[in-house]
mmCIF file of C-alpha atoms and ligand atoms in Angstrom:
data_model
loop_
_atom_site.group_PDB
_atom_site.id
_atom_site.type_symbol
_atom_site.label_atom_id
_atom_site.label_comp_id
_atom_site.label_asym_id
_atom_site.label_seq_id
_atom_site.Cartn_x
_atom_site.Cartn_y
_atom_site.Cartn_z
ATOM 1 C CA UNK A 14 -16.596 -17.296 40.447
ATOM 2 C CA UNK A 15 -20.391 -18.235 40.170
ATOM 3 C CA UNK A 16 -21.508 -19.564 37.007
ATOM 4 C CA UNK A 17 -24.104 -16.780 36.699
ATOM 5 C CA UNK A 18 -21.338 -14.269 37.350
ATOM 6 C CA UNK A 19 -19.428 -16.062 34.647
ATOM 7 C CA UNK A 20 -21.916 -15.754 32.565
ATOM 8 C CA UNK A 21 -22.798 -12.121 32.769
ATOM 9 C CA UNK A 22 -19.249 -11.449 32.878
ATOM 10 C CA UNK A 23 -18.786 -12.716 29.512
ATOM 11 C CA UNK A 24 -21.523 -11.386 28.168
ATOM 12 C CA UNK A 25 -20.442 -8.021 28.666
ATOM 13 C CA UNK A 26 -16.978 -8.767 27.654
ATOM 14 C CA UNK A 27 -18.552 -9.429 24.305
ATOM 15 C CA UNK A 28 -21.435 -6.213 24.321
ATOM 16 C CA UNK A 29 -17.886 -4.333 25.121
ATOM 17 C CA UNK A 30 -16.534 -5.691 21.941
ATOM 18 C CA UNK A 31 -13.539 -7.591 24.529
ATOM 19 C CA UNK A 32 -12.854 -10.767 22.424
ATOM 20 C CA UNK A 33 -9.147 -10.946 24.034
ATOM 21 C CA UNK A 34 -10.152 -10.149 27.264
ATOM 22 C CA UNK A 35 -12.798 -12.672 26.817
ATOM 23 C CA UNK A 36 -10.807 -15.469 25.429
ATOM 24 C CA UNK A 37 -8.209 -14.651 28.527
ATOM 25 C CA UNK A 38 -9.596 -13.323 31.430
ATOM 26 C CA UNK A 39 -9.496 -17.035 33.298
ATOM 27 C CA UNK A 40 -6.046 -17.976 32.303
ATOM 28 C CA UNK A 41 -4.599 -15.003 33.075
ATOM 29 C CA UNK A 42 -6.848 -15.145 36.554
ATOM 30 C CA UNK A 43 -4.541 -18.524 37.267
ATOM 31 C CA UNK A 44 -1.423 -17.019 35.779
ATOM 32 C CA UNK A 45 -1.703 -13.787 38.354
ATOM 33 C CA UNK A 46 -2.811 -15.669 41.188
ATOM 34 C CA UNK A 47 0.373 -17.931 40.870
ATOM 35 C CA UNK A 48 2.371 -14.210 40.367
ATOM 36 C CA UNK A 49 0.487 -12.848 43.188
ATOM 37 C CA UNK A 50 -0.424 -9.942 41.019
ATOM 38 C CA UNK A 51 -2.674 -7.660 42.987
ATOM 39 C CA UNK A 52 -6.291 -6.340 41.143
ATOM 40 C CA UNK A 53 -4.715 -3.256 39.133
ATOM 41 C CA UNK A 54 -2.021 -5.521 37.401
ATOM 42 C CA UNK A 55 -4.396 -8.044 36.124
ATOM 43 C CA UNK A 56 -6.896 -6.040 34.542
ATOM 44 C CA UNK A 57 -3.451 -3.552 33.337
ATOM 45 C CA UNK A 58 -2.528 -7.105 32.239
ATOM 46 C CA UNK A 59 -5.429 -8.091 30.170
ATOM 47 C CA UNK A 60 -6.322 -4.620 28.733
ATOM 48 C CA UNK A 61 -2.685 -4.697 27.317
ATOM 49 C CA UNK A 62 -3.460 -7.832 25.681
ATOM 50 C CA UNK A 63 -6.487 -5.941 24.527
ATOM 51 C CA UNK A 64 -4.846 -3.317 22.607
ATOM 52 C CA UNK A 65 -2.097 -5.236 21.187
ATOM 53 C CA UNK A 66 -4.482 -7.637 19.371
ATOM 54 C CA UNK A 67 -6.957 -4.710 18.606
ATOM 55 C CA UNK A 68 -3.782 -3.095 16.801
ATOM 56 C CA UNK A 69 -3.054 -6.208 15.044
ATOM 57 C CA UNK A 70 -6.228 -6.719 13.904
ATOM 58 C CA UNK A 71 -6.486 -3.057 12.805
ATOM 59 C CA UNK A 72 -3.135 -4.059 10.705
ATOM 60 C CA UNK A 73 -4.136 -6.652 9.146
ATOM 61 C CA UNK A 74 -7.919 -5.207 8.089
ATOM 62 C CA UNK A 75 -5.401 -2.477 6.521
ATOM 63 C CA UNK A 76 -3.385 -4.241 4.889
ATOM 64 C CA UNK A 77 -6.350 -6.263 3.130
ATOM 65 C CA UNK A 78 -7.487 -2.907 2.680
ATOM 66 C CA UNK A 79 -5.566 -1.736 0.602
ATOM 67 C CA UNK A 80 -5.618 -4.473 -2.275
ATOM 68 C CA UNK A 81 -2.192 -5.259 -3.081
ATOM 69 C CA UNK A 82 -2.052 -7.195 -5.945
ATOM 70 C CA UNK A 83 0.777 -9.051 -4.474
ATOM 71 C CA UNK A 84 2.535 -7.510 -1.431
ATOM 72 C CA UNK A 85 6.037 -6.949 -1.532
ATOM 73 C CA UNK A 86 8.334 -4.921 0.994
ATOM 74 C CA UNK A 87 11.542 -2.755 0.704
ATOM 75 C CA UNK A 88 13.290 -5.850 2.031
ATOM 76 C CA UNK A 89 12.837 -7.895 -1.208
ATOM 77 C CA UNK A 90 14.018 -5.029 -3.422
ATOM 78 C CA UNK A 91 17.304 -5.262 -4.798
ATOM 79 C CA UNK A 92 18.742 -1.865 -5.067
ATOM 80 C CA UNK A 93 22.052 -2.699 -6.433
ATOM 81 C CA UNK A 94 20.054 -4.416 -9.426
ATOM 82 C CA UNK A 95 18.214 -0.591 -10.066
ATOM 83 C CA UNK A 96 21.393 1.791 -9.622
ATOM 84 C CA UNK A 97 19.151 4.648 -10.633
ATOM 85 C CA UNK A 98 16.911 4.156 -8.026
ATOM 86 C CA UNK A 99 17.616 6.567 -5.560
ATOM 87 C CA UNK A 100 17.921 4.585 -2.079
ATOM 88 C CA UNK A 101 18.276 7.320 0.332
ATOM 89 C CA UNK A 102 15.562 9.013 -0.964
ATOM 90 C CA UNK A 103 13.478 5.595 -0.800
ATOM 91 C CA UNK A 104 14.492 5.407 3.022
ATOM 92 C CA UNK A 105 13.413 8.500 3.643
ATOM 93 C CA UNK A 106 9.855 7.907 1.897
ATOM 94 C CA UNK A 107 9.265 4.606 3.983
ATOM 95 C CA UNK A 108 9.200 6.848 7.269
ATOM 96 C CA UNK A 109 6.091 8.393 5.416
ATOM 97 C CA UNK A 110 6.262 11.935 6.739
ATOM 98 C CA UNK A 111 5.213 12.915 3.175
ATOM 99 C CA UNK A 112 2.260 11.291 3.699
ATOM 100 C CA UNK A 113 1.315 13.845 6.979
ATOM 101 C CA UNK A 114 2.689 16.932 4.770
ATOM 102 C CA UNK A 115 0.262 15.285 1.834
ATOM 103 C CA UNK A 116 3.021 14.894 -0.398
ATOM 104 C CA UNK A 117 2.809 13.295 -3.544
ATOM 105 C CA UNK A 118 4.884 10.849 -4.903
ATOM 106 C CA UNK A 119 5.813 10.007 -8.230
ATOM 107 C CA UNK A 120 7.974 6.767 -9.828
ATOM 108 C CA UNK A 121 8.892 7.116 -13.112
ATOM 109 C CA UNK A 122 10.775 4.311 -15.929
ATOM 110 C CA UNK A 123 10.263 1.941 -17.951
ATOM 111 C CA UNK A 124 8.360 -1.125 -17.942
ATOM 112 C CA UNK A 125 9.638 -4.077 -15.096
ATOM 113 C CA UNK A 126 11.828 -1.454 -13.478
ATOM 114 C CA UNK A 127 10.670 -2.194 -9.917
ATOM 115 C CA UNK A 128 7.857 0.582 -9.840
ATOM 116 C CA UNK A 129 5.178 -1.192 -8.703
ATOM 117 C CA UNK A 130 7.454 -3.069 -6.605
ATOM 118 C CA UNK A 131 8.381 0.032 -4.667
ATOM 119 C CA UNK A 132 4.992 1.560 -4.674
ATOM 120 C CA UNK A 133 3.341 -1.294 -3.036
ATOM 121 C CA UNK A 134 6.588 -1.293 -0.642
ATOM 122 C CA UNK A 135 5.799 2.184 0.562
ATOM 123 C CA UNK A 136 1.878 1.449 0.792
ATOM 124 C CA UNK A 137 3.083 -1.081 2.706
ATOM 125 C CA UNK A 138 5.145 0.813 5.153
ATOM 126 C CA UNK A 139 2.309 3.353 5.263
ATOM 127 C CA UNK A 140 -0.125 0.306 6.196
ATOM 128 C CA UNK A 141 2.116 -0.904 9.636
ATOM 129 C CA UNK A 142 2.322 2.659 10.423
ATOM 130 C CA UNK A 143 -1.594 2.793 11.057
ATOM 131 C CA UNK A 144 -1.792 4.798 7.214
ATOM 132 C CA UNK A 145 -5.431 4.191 5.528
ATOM 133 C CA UNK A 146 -4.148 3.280 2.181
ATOM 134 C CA UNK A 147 -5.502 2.092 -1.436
ATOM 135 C CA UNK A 148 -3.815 0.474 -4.884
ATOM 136 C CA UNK A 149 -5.137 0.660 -7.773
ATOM 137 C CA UNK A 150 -3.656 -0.138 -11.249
ATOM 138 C CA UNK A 151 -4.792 3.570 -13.110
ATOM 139 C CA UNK A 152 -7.628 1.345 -15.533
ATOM 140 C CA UNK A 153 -8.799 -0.710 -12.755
ATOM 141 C CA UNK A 154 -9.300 2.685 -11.144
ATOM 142 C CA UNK A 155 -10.735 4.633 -14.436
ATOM 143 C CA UNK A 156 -13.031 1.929 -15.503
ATOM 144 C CA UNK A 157 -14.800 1.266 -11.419
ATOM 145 C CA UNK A 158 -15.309 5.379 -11.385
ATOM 146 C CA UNK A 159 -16.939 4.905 -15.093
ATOM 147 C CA UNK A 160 -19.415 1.901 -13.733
ATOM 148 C CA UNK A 161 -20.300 3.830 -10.489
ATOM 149 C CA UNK A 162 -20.921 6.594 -12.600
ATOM 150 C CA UNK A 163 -23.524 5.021 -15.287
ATOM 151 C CA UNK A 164 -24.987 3.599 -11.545
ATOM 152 C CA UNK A 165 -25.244 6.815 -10.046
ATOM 153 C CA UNK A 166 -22.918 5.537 -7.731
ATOM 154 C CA UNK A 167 -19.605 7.682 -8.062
ATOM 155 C CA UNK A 168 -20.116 10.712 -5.562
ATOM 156 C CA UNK A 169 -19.890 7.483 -2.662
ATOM 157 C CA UNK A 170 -17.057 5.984 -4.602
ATOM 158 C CA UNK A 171 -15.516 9.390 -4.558
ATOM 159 C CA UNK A 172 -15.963 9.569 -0.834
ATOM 160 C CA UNK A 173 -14.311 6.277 -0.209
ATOM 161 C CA UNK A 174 -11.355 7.531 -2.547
ATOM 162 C CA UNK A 175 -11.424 10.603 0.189
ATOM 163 C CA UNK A 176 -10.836 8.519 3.482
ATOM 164 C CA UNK A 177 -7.764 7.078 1.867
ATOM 165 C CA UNK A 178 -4.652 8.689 3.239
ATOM 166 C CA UNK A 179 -2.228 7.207 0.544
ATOM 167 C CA UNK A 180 -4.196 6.321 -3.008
ATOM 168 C CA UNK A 181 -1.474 4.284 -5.197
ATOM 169 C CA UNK A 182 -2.574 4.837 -8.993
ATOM 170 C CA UNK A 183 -0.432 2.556 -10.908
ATOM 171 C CA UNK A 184 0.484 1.965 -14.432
ATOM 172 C CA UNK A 185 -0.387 5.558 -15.457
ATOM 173 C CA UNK A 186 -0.507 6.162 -19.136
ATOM 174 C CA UNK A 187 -0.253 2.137 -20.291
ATOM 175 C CA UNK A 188 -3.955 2.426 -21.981
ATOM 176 C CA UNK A 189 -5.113 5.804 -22.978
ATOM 177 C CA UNK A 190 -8.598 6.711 -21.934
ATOM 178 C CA UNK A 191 -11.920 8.135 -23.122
ATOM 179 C CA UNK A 192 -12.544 11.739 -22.774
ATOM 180 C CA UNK A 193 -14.663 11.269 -19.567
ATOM 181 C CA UNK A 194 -12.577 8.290 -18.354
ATOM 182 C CA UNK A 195 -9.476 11.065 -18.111
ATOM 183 C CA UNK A 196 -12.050 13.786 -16.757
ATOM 184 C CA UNK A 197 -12.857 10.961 -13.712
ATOM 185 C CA UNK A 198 -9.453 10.371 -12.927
ATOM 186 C CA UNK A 199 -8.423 14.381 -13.410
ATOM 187 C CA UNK A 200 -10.981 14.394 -10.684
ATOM 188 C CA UNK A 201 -9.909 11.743 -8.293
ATOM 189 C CA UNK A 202 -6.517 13.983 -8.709
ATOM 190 C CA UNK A 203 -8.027 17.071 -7.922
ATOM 191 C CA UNK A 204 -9.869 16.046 -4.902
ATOM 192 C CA UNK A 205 -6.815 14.252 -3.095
ATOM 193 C CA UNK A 206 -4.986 17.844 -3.674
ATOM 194 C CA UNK A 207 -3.145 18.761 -0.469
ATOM 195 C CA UNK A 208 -5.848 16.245 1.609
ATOM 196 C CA UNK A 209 -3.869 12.877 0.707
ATOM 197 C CA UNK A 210 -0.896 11.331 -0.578
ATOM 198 C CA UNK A 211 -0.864 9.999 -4.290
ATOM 199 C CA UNK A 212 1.544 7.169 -4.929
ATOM 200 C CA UNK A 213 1.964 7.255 -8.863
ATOM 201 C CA UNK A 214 3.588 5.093 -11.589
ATOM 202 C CA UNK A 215 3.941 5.858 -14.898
ATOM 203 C CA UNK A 216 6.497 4.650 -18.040
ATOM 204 C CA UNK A 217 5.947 8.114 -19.792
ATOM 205 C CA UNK A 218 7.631 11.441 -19.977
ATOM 206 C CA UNK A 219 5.621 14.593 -19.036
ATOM 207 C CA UNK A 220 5.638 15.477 -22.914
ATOM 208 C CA UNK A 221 3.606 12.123 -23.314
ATOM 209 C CA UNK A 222 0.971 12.710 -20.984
ATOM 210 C CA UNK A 223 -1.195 14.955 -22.942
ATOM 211 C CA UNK A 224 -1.821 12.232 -25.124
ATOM 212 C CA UNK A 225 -3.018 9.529 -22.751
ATOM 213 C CA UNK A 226 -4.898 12.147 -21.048
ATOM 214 C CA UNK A 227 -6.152 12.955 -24.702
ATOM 215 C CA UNK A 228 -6.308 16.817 -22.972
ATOM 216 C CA UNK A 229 -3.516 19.731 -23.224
ATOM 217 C CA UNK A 230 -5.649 21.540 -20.929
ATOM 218 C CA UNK A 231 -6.785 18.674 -18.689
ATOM 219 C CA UNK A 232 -2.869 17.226 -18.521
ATOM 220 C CA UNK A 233 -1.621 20.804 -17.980
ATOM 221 C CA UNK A 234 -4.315 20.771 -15.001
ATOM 222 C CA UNK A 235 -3.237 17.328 -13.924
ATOM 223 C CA UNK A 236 0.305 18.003 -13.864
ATOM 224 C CA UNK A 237 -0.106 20.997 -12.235
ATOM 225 C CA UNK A 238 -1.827 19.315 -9.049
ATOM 226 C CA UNK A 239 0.678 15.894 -8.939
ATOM 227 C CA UNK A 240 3.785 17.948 -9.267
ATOM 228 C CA UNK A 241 3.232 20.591 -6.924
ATOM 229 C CA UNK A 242 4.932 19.066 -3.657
ATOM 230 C CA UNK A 243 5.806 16.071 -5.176
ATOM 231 C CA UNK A 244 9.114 13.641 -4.721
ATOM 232 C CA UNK A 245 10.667 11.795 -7.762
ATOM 233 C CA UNK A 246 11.885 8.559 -7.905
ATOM 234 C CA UNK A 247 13.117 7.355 -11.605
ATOM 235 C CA UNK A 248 14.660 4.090 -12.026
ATOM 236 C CA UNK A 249 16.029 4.215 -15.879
ATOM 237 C CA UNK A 250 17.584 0.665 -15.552
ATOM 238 C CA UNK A 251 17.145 -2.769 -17.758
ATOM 239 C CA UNK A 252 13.701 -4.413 -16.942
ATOM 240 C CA UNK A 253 14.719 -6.764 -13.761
ATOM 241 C CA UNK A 254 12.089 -9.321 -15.295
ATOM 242 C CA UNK A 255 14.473 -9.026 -18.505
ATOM 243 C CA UNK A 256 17.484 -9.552 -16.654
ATOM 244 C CA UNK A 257 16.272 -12.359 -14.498
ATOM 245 C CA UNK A 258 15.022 -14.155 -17.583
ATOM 246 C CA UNK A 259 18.019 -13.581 -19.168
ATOM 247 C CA UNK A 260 20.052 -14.727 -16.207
ATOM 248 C CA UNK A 261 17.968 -17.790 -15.972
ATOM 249 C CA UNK A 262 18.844 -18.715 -19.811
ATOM 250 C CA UNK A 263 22.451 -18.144 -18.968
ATOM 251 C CA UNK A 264 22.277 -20.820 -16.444
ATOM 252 C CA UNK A 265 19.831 -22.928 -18.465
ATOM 253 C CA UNK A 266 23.134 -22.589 -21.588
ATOM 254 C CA UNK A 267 26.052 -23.131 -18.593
ATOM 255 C CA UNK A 268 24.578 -26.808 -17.930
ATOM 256 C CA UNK A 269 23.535 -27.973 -21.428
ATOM 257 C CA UNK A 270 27.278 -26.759 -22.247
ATOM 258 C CA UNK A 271 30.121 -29.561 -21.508
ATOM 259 C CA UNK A 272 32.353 -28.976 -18.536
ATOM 260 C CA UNK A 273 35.003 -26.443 -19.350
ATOM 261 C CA UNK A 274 37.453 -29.104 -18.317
ATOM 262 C CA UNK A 275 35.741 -31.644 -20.505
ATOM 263 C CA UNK A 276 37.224 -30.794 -23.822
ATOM 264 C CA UNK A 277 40.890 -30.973 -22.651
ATOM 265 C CA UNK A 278 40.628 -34.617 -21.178
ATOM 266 C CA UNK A 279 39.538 -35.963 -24.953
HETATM 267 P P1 LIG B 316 7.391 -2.124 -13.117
HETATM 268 O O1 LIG B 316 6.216 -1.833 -12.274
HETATM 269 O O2 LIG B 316 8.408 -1.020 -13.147
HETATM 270 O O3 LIG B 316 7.035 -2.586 -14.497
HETATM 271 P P2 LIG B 316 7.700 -4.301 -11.261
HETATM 272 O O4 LIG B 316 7.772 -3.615 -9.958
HETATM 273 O O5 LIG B 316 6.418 -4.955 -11.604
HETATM 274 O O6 LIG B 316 8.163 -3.335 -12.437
HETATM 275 O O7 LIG B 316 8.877 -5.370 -11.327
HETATM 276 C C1 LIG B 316 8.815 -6.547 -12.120
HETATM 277 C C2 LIG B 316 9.225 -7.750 -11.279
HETATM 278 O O8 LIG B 316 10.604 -7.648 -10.941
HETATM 279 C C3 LIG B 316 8.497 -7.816 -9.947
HETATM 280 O O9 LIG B 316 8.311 -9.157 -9.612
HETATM 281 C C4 LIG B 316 9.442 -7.143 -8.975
HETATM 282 O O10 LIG B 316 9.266 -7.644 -7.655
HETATM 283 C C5 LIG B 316 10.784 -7.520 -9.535
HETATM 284 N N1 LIG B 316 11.794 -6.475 -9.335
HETATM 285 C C6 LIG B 316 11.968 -5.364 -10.077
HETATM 286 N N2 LIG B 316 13.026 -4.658 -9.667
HETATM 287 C C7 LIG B 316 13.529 -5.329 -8.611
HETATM 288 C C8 LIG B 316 14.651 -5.098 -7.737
HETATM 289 N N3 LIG B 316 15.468 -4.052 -7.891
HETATM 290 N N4 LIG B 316 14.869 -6.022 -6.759
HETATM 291 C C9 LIG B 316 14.062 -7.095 -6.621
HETATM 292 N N5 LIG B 316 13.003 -7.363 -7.412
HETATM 293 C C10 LIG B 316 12.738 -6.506 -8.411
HETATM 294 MG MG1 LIG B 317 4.258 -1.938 -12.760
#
């Protein structure tokens, strides 16, 4: 080809918004030539390469998306160390179907129990399956609405909130909040009614709620929203943090202790 095709060639490649295509369209020129491709199969060729990397790219602006604190999938979870957990139910969730019937879920237990674990696991599912989705821990989530709010700034927020299809809320009810911080959130809840998914952890029993929320009326409100449609997941088992820690000491006591065999040979 003529440099000044070349040229213009790439040019447009770029105004397209082609960067494989661009990176490969010579390459794969040699590659066919040798394959004796005719002029459909290398453009069907290169286009493919196209979309793959477009959806991979798409993926991974996604997954940064969505904030993770740290991202961890159903294959690290250990669901013989959480009995409670209910695994089939878990499965089932990682398909994400709620999240087209805008189901909501909800992971209840006590602290170091795997919830976050498993919420960020489904968000994550939700993510590779093309799912616009969004953690936050419940205060990180209370106090940004709060800011945007003394900037005049929360109606946009609340319109980002909207484009999420799966909003994770974690850590519900580990700090109470102000009267308008719970008002915020109650509204955050009310808008993603039956238009997205809410992934939501909590340590507290429904009877507790009213007092985080520092509302009867606002909780009653609240509940009434999250619970309608909603799957449960409780894991009631000993903190996993607790049990690894106590599982390392074990091992730390097993080597400072002699041999069992030690004391018989003296
Ligand atoms: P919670 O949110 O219920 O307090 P986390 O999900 O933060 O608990 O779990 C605490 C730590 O233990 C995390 O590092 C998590 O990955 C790990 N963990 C908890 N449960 C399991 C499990 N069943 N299998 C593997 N890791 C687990
Ligand atoms: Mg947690």
């Amino acid at each position: 080809m003529t440099t000044k095709a070349t040229v213009l060639l790439e040019h447009h490649l770029k105004a397209l918004k082609l960067p494989t295509m661009l990176r490969e369209y010579a390459p794969m020129a040699a590659t066919c030539s040798k394959d004796r491709e005719d002029y459909p199969g290398y453009l069907l060729r290169l286009t493919e390469r196209e979309l793959l990397d477009r959806e991979r790219r798409a993926a991974e602006r996604r997954l940064k998306d969505a904030c993770f604190p740290v991202v961890k999938t159903i294959d690290s979870f250990d669901f013989k160390a959480q009995p409670s957990v209910n695994e089939p139910l878990v499965r089932e969730l990682l398909r994400g179907e709620y999240i087209d019937r805008r189901e909501n879920l909800l992971l209840v237990g006590n602290s170091g129990t795997g919830k976050t674990h498993l919420a960020t696991a489904l968000g994550f599912a939700a993510c590779a399956q093309g799912k616009r989705v969004r953690f936050w821990t419940v205060t990180q989530l209370v106090t940004q609405l709060l800011e945007r709010r003394e900037e005049r700034s929360l109606e946009r927020l609340q319109r980002q909130l909207e484009r999420y299809q799966v909003l994770i809320l974690d850590e519900l009810g580990y700090v109470p909040f102000t009267k308008a911080g719970a008002e915020l959130l109650f509204d955050v809840i009310s808008r993603a009614y039956e238009r997205n998914s809410l992934i939501v952890t909590t340590n507290l029993p429904f009877e507790s709620w009213a007092e985080v929320m520092g509302s009867e009326r606002l909780t009653g409100a609240l509940l009434d929203r999250l619970t309608h449609r909603v799957h449960i997941l409780e894991a009631n088992g000993e903190s996993y943090r607790l049990k690894d820690a106590k599982r390392g000491l074990r091992r730390q006591a097993d080597r400072s202790a002699p041999p069992s065999g030690a004391t018989r040979e003296t």
